[in-house]
CSV table of C-alpha atoms in Angstrom, one decimal:
chain,number,residue,atom,x,y,z
A,1,MET,CA,114.4,-22.5,64.9
A,2,THR,CA,112.1,-20.3,66.9
A,3,ALA,CA,110.2,-17.4,65.4
A,4,GLY,CA,111.0,-13.9,66.8
A,5,PRO,CA,108.6,-12.0,68.9
A,6,GLU,CA,105.4,-11.0,67.2
A,7,LEU,CA,105.2,-7.3,66.3
A,8,THR,CA,102.5,-5.2,67.7
A,9,LEU,CA,100.1,-3.2,65.6
A,10,ASP,CA,101.9,0.0,66.4
A,11,GLN,CA,105.3,-1.4,65.4
A,12,LEU,CA,103.8,-2.7,62.1
A,13,ALA,CA,102.3,0.7,61.4
A,14,GLY,CA,105.7,2.4,62.1
A,15,ASP,CA,107.5,0.0,59.8
A,16,ALA,CA,104.9,0.6,57.1
A,17,ALA,CA,105.3,4.3,57.4
A,18,VAL,CA,109.1,4.1,57.1
A,19,GLU,CA,108.8,1.8,54.1
A,20,ARG,CA,106.3,4.2,52.4
A,21,LEU,CA,108.6,7.2,53.0
A,22,TYR,CA,111.6,5.3,51.8
A,23,ARG,CA,109.8,4.4,48.5
A,24,GLN,CA,108.7,8.0,48.1
A,25,VAL,CA,112.1,9.6,48.7
A,26,PHE,CA,114.0,7.1,46.6
A,27,ALA,CA,111.5,6.9,43.8
A,28,VAL,CA,113.8,8.9,41.5
A,29,LEU,CA,116.5,6.3,42.0
A,30,ALA,CA,114.3,3.2,41.4
A,31,ARG,CA,115.8,0.6,39.0
A,32,GLU,CA,112.7,-1.5,38.2
A,33,SER,CA,110.4,-0.9,35.3
A,34,GLY,CA,112.6,1.7,33.7
A,35,ALA,CA,112.1,4.0,36.6
A,36,MET,CA,115.8,4.9,37.2
A,37,ILE,CA,116.7,8.5,36.4
A,38,SER,CA,119.3,8.0,33.6
A,39,ASP,CA,118.9,11.3,31.9
A,40,VAL,CA,118.6,14.9,33.1
A,41,GLU,CA,115.5,15.2,30.9
A,42,LEU,CA,113.7,12.7,33.0
A,43,LEU,CA,114.5,14.6,36.1
A,44,ASP,CA,113.0,17.7,34.5
A,45,VAL,CA,109.9,15.8,33.5
A,46,ASP,CA,109.4,14.6,37.1
A,47,GLU,CA,109.9,18.1,38.4
A,48,ALA,CA,107.4,19.6,35.9
A,49,ILE,CA,104.8,17.0,37.0
A,50,LEU,CA,105.2,17.8,40.6
A,51,ASP,CA,105.2,21.6,39.9
A,52,ALA,CA,101.8,21.1,38.1
A,53,PHE,CA,100.4,19.4,41.2
A,54,ALA,CA,101.7,22.3,43.3
A,55,ASP,CA,99.9,24.8,41.1
A,56,ALA,CA,96.7,22.7,41.0
A,57,GLY,CA,95.8,23.1,44.7
A,58,ARG,CA,93.9,20.7,46.9
A,59,GLU,CA,91.6,19.4,44.1
A,60,GLY,CA,94.5,17.5,42.5
A,61,LEU,CA,95.0,16.6,38.8
A,62,THR,CA,94.1,13.9,36.4
A,63,VAL,CA,96.6,12.3,34.1
A,64,ASP,CA,95.3,14.3,31.1
A,65,GLN,CA,95.4,17.5,33.1
A,66,ALA,CA,99.0,16.8,34.1
A,67,VAL,CA,100.0,16.2,30.5
A,68,ALA,CA,98.3,19.5,29.4
A,69,ALA,CA,100.1,21.4,32.2
A,70,CYS,CA,103.5,20.0,31.2
A,71,ARG,CA,103.5,21.3,27.6
A,72,PRO,CA,105.6,21.3,25.5
A,73,ILE,CA,107.1,18.0,26.9
A,74,ASP,CA,106.3,14.9,24.9
A,75,PRO,CA,102.9,13.6,26.2
A,76,GLY,CA,104.1,10.0,26.0
A,77,LEU,CA,107.1,10.7,28.2
A,78,VAL,CA,104.8,12.5,30.7
A,79,HIS,CA,102.5,9.5,30.8
A,80,ARG,CA,105.4,7.1,31.5
A,81,ARG,CA,106.9,9.3,34.3
A,82,PHE,CA,103.4,9.8,35.8
A,83,GLU,CA,103.0,6.0,36.1
A,84,VAL,CA,106.4,5.6,37.6
A,85,LEU,CA,105.8,8.2,40.2
A,86,ARG,CA,102.4,6.7,41.0
A,87,ASP,CA,103.9,3.2,41.3
A,88,TYR,CA,106.4,4.4,43.9
A,89,GLY,CA,104.0,6.5,45.9
A,90,ALA,CA,105.1,9.9,44.9
A,91,ILE,CA,101.6,10.4,43.3
A,92,SER,CA,98.6,8.8,44.8
A,93,LYS,CA,94.8,8.9,44.3
A,94,VAL,CA,92.9,11.6,46.2
A,95,VAL,CA,90.4,9.0,47.3
A,96,ASP,CA,91.4,5.3,47.3
A,97,ARG,CA,88.7,3.9,45.1
A,98,PRO,CA,88.8,2.1,41.7
A,99,ASN,CA,87.3,4.8,39.5
A,100,GLU,CA,89.1,7.8,41.1
A,101,ARG,CA,90.6,10.0,38.4
A,102,TYR,CA,92.2,12.7,40.5
A,103,HIS,CA,95.6,12.4,42.1
A,104,ARG,CA,97.7,14.3,44.6
A,105,ALA,CA,101.5,14.6,45.0
A,106,ALA,CA,103.5,13.8,48.1
A,107,PHE,CA,105.9,16.3,49.6
A,108,ALA,CA,109.0,14.0,50.1
A,109,PRO,CA,109.7,13.3,46.4
A,110,TYR,CA,109.8,17.0,45.5
A,111,VAL,CA,112.2,17.7,48.3
A,112,MET,CA,114.4,14.8,47.1
A,113,LEU,CA,114.4,16.4,43.6
A,114,LEU,CA,115.6,19.7,45.1
A,115,PHE,CA,118.4,18.0,47.0
A,116,LEU,CA,119.5,16.1,43.9
A,117,ARG,CA,119.8,19.3,41.9
A,118,ARG,CA,121.6,21.1,44.6
A,119,MET,CA,124.0,18.2,45.2
A,120,ALA,CA,124.7,17.8,41.5
A,121,ALA,CA,125.5,21.5,41.2
A,122,GLN,CA,127.6,22.0,44.5
A,123,GLY,CA,129.0,18.5,45.1
A,124,GLY,CA,127.1,17.9,48.4
A,125,GLN,CA,129.6,19.8,50.5
A,126,ALA,CA,127.0,22.1,52.0
A,127,GLU,CA,124.9,19.0,53.0
A,128,LEU,CA,128.0,17.4,54.5
A,129,HIS,CA,128.6,20.5,56.7
A,130,GLN,CA,125.0,20.4,57.8
A,131,LEU,CA,125.3,16.7,58.6
A,132,LEU,CA,128.4,17.3,60.7
A,133,THR,CA,126.7,20.1,62.6
A,134,LEU,CA,123.7,17.8,63.4
A,135,GLU,CA,125.9,15.0,64.5
A,136,HIS,CA,127.7,17.4,66.9
A,137,VAL,CA,124.4,18.6,68.3
A,138,GLY,CA,123.2,15.0,68.7
A,139,VAL,CA,126.2,13.7,70.7
A,140,THR,CA,126.3,16.8,72.9
A,141,ALA,CA,122.6,16.5,73.9
A,142,SER,CA,122.0,15.8,77.5
A,143,ASP,CA,119.9,12.7,76.8
A,144,ALA,CA,122.4,11.2,74.3
A,145,SER,CA,123.4,7.6,75.1
A,146,PRO,CA,126.5,5.6,74.2
A,147,GLU,CA,124.6,4.0,71.3
A,148,THR,CA,124.0,7.5,69.9
A,149,GLY,CA,127.7,8.2,70.0
A,150,ARG,CA,128.5,4.8,68.4
A,151,THR,CA,126.0,5.4,65.6
A,152,SER,CA,127.3,8.9,64.9
A,153,ILE,CA,131.0,7.8,64.9
A,154,ASN,CA,130.3,4.8,62.6
A,155,ARG,CA,128.3,7.0,60.2
A,156,LEU,CA,131.1,9.6,59.9
A,157,THR,CA,133.7,6.9,59.5
A,158,ARG,CA,131.9,5.4,56.5
A,159,ILE,CA,131.3,8.9,55.0
A,160,PHE,CA,135.0,9.9,55.2
A,161,ARG,CA,136.1,6.5,53.9
A,162,HIS,CA,133.9,6.9,50.9
A,163,LEU,CA,135.3,10.4,50.3
A,164,GLY,CA,138.9,9.3,50.7
A,165,ASN,CA,138.5,6.4,48.4
A,166,GLU,CA,136.8,8.5,45.7
A,167,LEU,CA,139.5,11.2,45.8
A,168,ALA,CA,142.3,8.6,45.9
A,169,ILE,CA,140.9,6.9,42.7
A,170,LEU,CA,140.5,10.3,41.0
A,171,ALA,CA,144.1,11.4,41.9
A,172,ALA,CA,145.6,8.1,40.7
A,173,GLY,CA,143.7,7.3,37.6
A,174,SER,CA,142.2,10.5,36.2
A,175,THR,CA,143.6,13.4,34.1
A,176,ALA,CA,144.1,16.7,35.8
A,177,GLU,CA,141.1,18.2,33.9
A,178,GLN,CA,138.8,15.3,35.2
A,179,LEU,CA,140.2,15.8,38.7
A,180,GLY,CA,139.4,19.5,38.6
A,181,ASP,CA,135.9,18.8,37.4
A,182,HIS,CA,134.9,16.1,39.9
A,183,ALA,CA,136.9,16.9,43.0
A,184,GLN,CA,134.5,19.5,44.5
A,185,LEU,CA,135.2,18.3,48.0
A,186,LEU,CA,138.9,19.2,47.7
A,187,TRP,CA,138.1,22.8,48.7
A,188,GLY,CA,137.2,23.6,52.3
A,189,ASN,CA,138.3,20.2,53.6
A,190,LYS,CA,139.9,21.6,56.7
A,191,ASN,CA,136.6,22.7,58.0
A,192,LEU,CA,135.1,19.2,57.3
A,193,ILE,CA,137.9,17.5,59.1
A,194,GLY,CA,137.7,20.0,62.0
A,195,GLN,CA,134.0,19.4,62.4
A,196,ALA,CA,134.5,15.7,62.4
A,197,GLU,CA,137.3,16.0,65.0
A,198,ASP,CA,135.0,18.0,67.2
A,199,VAL,CA,132.4,15.2,67.2
A,200,HIS,CA,135.2,12.7,67.8
A,201,ALA,CA,136.4,14.7,70.8
A,202,VAL,CA,132.9,14.9,72.4
A,203,VAL,CA,132.2,11.2,71.9
A,204,LEU,CA,135.6,10.1,73.3
A,205,GLU,CA,135.3,12.3,76.3
A,206,ARG,CA,131.7,11.3,77.2
A,207,TRP,CA,132.1,7.6,76.4
A,208,PRO,CA,135.7,6.3,76.7
A,209,GLU,CA,134.5,2.8,76.0
A,210,LEU,CA,134.0,3.9,72.3
A,211,ASP,CA,137.8,4.2,71.8
A,212,ARG,CA,137.9,1.5,69.1
A,213,GLU,CA,135.1,3.3,67.0
A,214,CYS,CA,136.9,6.6,67.5
A,215,ALA,CA,140.2,5.1,66.4
A,216,ALA,CA,138.5,4.0,63.1
A,217,LEU,CA,137.2,7.5,62.6
A,218,ARG,CA,140.7,8.9,63.1
A,219,VAL,CA,142.1,6.5,60.5
A,220,ALA,CA,139.4,7.5,58.0
A,221,LEU,CA,140.1,11.2,58.6
A,222,ALA,CA,143.8,10.7,58.1
A,223,ALA,CA,143.2,8.7,54.9
A,224,TYR,CA,140.9,11.4,53.6
A,225,GLY,CA,143.4,14.2,54.4
A,226,ASP,CA,146.2,12.3,52.6
A,227,ALA,CA,144.0,11.8,49.5
A,228,VAL,CA,143.1,15.5,49.5
A,229,GLU,CA,146.7,16.6,49.8
A,230,LYS,CA,147.7,14.2,47.0
A,231,ALA,CA,144.9,15.3,44.7
A,232,ALA,CA,145.4,19.0,45.5
A,233,GLY,CA,149.1,18.8,45.0
A,234,ARG,CA,148.6,17.2,41.6
A,235,LEU,CA,146.2,19.9,40.5
A,236,ILE,CA,148.5,22.7,41.7
A,237,GLU,CA,151.5,21.2,40.0
A,238,ARG,CA,149.6,20.7,36.8
A,239,ALA,CA,148.1,24.2,36.9
A,240,GLY,CA,151.5,25.8,37.6
A,241,THR,CA,153.4,24.0,34.8
A,242,THR,CA,150.8,24.4,32.1
A,243,ARG,CA,149.3,27.8,33.2
A,244,ALA,CA,145.9,26.1,33.0
A,245,LEU,CA,144.1,28.6,35.3
A,246,GLY,CA,140.8,26.7,35.0
A,247,LEU,CA,142.2,23.7,36.9
A,248,LEU,CA,142.0,25.5,40.2
A,249,SER,CA,139.1,27.5,41.7
A,250,VAL,CA,139.1,31.3,41.7
A,251,GLU,CA,139.4,31.3,45.5
A,252,SER,CA,142.7,29.4,45.3
A,253,TRP,CA,144.3,31.9,42.9
A,254,LEU,CA,143.0,34.9,45.0
A,255,SER,CA,144.5,33.3,48.2
A,256,PHE,CA,147.8,32.8,46.4
A,257,ALA,CA,147.9,36.4,45.2
A,258,ARG,CA,147.1,37.7,48.7
A,259,THR,CA,149.4,35.5,50.7
A,260,ALA,CA,152.4,34.8,48.4
A,261,SER,CA,155.7,36.6,48.9
A,262,GLU,CA,157.2,38.9,46.3
A,263,HIS,CA,159.7,36.2,45.2
A,264,ASP,CA,156.8,33.7,44.6
A,265,LEU,CA,154.8,36.3,42.7
A,266,ALA,CA,157.8,37.2,40.5
A,267,GLY,CA,158.5,33.5,39.8
A,268,VAL,CA,155.1,33.1,38.1
A,269,LEU,CA,156.5,34.8,35.0
A,270,ASP,CA,159.9,33.1,35.0
A,271,SER,CA,159.2,30.8,32.0
A,272,PHE,CA,157.3,33.3,29.9
A,273,VAL,CA,158.9,34.7,26.8
A,274,PHE,CA,157.6,38.0,25.5
A,275,ASP,CA,157.8,39.0,21.8
A,276,ALA,CA,160.1,41.8,20.8
A,277,PRO,CA,158.3,45.1,19.9
A,278,ALA,CA,157.4,45.3,16.2
A,279,PRO,CA,157.0,48.4,14.0
A,280,TRP,CA,153.4,49.7,14.0
A,281,PHE,CA,151.5,49.7,10.8
A,282,SER,CA,148.1,51.5,10.5
A,283,PRO,CA,145.1,49.5,9.2
A,284,THR,CA,145.1,51.6,6.0
A,285,LEU,CA,148.7,50.6,5.1
A,286,LEU,CA,148.0,46.9,5.8
A,287,THR,CA,144.9,47.0,3.6
A,288,GLU,CA,146.8,48.7,0.8
A,289,ALA,CA,149.7,46.1,1.1
A,290,VAL,CA,147.3,43.2,0.9
A,291,GLU,CA,145.4,44.7,-2.1
A,292,ALA,CA,148.7,45.4,-3.9
A,293,GLY,CA,150.0,41.9,-3.3
A,294,ARG,CA,147.0,40.2,-4.8
A,295,SER,CA,147.5,38.8,-8.3
A,296,ALA,CA,145.8,40.9,-11.0
A,297,GLY,CA,144.9,37.8,-13.0
A,298,THR,CA,145.6,34.1,-13.5
A,299,VAL,CA,148.8,33.2,-15.4
A,300,ARG,CA,148.4,30.6,-18.1
A,301,GLN,CA,151.0,27.9,-17.9
A,302,PRO,CA,152.4,26.4,-21.1
A,303,PRO,CA,151.7,22.7,-21.6
A,304,PRO,CA,154.5,20.3,-20.7
A,305,ARG,CA,156.9,19.5,-23.6
A,306,PRO,CA,158.8,16.2,-24.2
A,307,GLU,CA,162.3,16.1,-22.7
A,308,SER,CA,163.9,15.6,-26.1
A,309,SER,CA,162.6,18.9,-27.4
A,310,ALA,CA,163.6,20.9,-24.3
A,311,PRO,CA,165.4,24.1,-25.4
A,312,ALA,CA,169.0,24.6,-24.4
A,313,PRO,CA,169.7,27.2,-21.7
A,314,GLU,CA,170.5,30.6,-23.0
A,315,ARG,CA,174.1,31.5,-22.6
A,316,ASP,CA,173.5,35.1,-21.8
A,317,ILE,CA,171.7,34.2,-18.6
A,318,VAL,CA,174.4,34.2,-15.9
A,319,PRO,CA,173.6,33.9,-12.2
A,320,ALA,CA,174.4,37.1,-10.3
A,321,ASP,CA,177.1,36.9,-7.6
A,322,ASP,CA,177.1,39.8,-5.1
A,323,ALA,CA,180.3,38.6,-3.3
A,324,ALA,CA,182.1,41.9,-4.0
A,325,ARG,CA,179.3,43.9,-2.5
A,326,LEU,CA,179.0,41.7,0.6
A,327,ARG,CA,182.8,41.8,1.0
A,328,ASP,CA,182.7,45.7,0.9
A,329,THR,CA,180.0,45.6,3.5
A,330,ALA,CA,182.0,43.3,5.8
A,331,GLU,CA,185.2,45.4,5.5
A,332,ARG,CA,183.2,48.5,6.2
A,333,LEU,CA,181.8,47.0,9.4
A,334,LEU,CA,185.1,45.6,10.6
A,335,SER,CA,187.0,48.8,9.8
A,336,GLY,CA,190.4,47.0,9.8
A,337,ALA,CA,189.6,45.0,13.0
A,338,ASP,CA,189.4,41.2,13.1
A,339,ALA,CA,186.0,41.1,14.9
A,340,VAL,CA,183.1,43.4,15.9
A,341,ASP,CA,180.1,42.9,18.3
A,342,VAL,CA,176.8,42.6,16.5
A,343,ALA,CA,175.2,44.8,19.2
A,344,SER,CA,177.7,47.6,18.4
A,345,ALA,CA,177.1,47.3,14.7
A,346,LEU,CA,173.3,47.5,15.2
A,347,ASP,CA,173.7,50.6,17.5
A,348,ASP,CA,175.1,52.5,14.5
A,349,THR,CA,171.8,52.1,12.5
A,350,ASP,CA,169.1,54.6,12.5
A,351,ASP,CA,166.0,52.5,13.1
A,352,TRP,CA,164.8,48.9,13.3
A,353,LEU,CA,164.4,48.6,9.5
A,354,ALA,CA,168.0,49.5,8.9
A,355,ALA,CA,169.1,47.1,11.7
A,356,ARG,CA,167.0,44.3,10.0
A,357,ARG,CA,168.7,44.9,6.7
A,358,LEU,CA,172.1,44.8,8.4
A,359,LEU,CA,171.3,41.5,10.1
A,360,ALA,CA,170.2,40.0,6.7
A,361,GLU,CA,173.5,41.1,5.1
A,362,LEU,CA,175.6,39.6,8.0
A,363,THR,CA,173.7,36.3,7.6
A,364,ALA,CA,174.3,36.4,3.8
A,365,ILE,CA,178.0,37.0,4.3
A,366,HIS,CA,178.2,34.2,6.9
A,367,HIS,CA,176.7,31.7,4.5
A,368,HIS,CA,178.5,32.8,1.3
A,369,PRO,CA,181.0,30.0,0.4
A,370,ASP,CA,183.7,32.4,-1.0
A,371,LEU,CA,183.9,34.9,1.8
A,372,GLU,CA,186.2,34.4,4.8
A,373,TYR,CA,183.8,35.9,7.5
A,374,GLU,CA,181.8,34.2,10.3
A,375,LEU,CA,178.8,35.2,12.4
A,376,THR,CA,178.5,33.5,15.8
A,377,TRP,CA,175.9,33.8,18.6
A,378,SER,CA,176.1,33.2,22.4
A,379,ASP,CA,173.6,32.9,25.2
A,380,GLY,CA,173.8,36.5,26.4
A,381,LEU,CA,171.0,39.1,26.0
A,382,ARG,CA,171.1,42.8,26.1
A,383,ILE,CA,167.8,44.6,26.8
A,384,ASP,CA,167.3,48.4,26.3
A,385,VAL,CA,163.7,49.4,26.5
A,386,ASP,CA,164.3,52.8,24.9
A,387,GLY,CA,166.6,51.6,22.2
A,388,SER,CA,165.9,50.3,18.7
A,389,PRO,CA,166.1,47.4,18.6
A,390,SER,CA,165.1,47.0,22.2
A,391,TRP,CA,166.9,43.7,22.7
A,392,VAL,CA,169.9,42.1,21.0
A,393,SER,CA,171.5,38.7,21.6
A,394,ASP,CA,175.2,38.5,22.1
A,395,GLY,CA,176.9,37.9,18.8
A,396,THR,CA,180.2,38.4,17.0
A,397,PHE,CA,181.1,39.1,13.4
A,398,ARG,CA,184.7,38.2,12.7
A,399,ARG,CA,187.2,37.6,9.9
A,400,THR,CA,188.3,34.0,9.4
A,401,SER,CA,191.4,32.5,7.7
A,402,ALA,CA,191.2,30.4,4.6
A,403,GLU,CA,191.9,27.3,6.5
A,404,ASP,CA,189.0,28.0,9.0
A,405,ALA,CA,186.6,28.7,6.1
A,406,ALA,CA,187.6,25.4,4.4
C-alpha cells in the first residue's frame, strides 16, 4: 500500500479549523463524558452560562463568576456544564497558559442553541424552506459546476427520504393524537415539494448527465407526498369522526370554513343530537328545593331481629291498585276510538308539565298487567319550535284484545 499525498500546512490548518468548528457547534449533542443534552434543564444551564459570558464583555469570566451569574441554578450543575463546554471548545481560556483563570465563549455554540430551541418549537420547517432557497441559489449561480448540482440533488434526496420515512412510521404506528403532535411538517408541504422541484428542474436542464440523481430525487418527493397524504387523511378522518378539533391546526379549520360548500358545512352537524328544551328554574327555586330535600336528621334503624321472631304482616295493609283510575284515563283519551296518536294527545295539554304527567300515565297503563291497552313508538319525529313540547316522537296508544294482552 502506498501512502496518500502529504497535506500542506494550509490544508492541515483548514482541516483543523473545520474540526474545531464542528466540535463547537455539536458540543450540545456530544455523547462522551455525560455531555449529551438529555434534559431541557441542561440546555437552559448552557444558555445561562453563555448569556453570562455575553454580559461580561471582553474581560471574560472565571468559573466562580459564571456560577455566581447563573443564580439560582445549582452550582454543582453549572460547574459540570462549564467543564463540558470547555472540553468541547465552546469555552476557552482568554490566554492559553496554565494558570489562566479567565475564559471566553465562542459564538458558534450559542447560535446552535438558538437553532435547537427554534427547531424544537417549530419543527424545523422554516429552516428547511431556507435550505431549499439556498440550494436553488447555488445551482442557478453562473459559476456552478455539475458537482455542485450533484451535491445539491443528493442532499435534497436524503432530506426528503428522512421526512417521508418519519411520516410513514408515524402514520402507520402512532395514535392520531401522537400524529397531530409530531407531524409538524404535514402543513405547508406543497411549498416544500414545489421548491425542491424547482431545484430539480434547474439541475436537470443545466446538466442532463445528472438524470439518475434527479430520478432519485423525484422518487423521494413522491414517497414524501404519499406519506403526507396518508398521514393527513388519517388526521382529517379522525378529527371528523370524533370532533377532536385539536388534531388539526387552526389554519386547516379556517380553510375548510372558507372553501367548503353549503352541503359540506351543513353535514358537520349531521350526527349531533341536541337536548330538548327544559323548563327554566330560577336559582332561588333550585336552592329552596335542595334545602327542602335535605334530611332534617338521621333516622335510627332498629337492630336486626331473629327470623323466628319476625312479626306477621298486618292484614289491614293492602297494596293499592289504581287500575280503575288508569282505565278511566285510557277511555277518556280514546273517546270510543281504538287508537289515538300520542302527539295529538299531547297537543291537548296546556304545558310541558301536564304533557309529562300524561306520558307517565300512558306508560303506567301500558305496563299494567290487567289493562288491555298498548303504547307503541316508531322512528318518526315531529318538531315544532313554538309548541310545547317542541318535539314528539311518533307513537300510538291503542286498545288491545284480551288475546293480544295475554
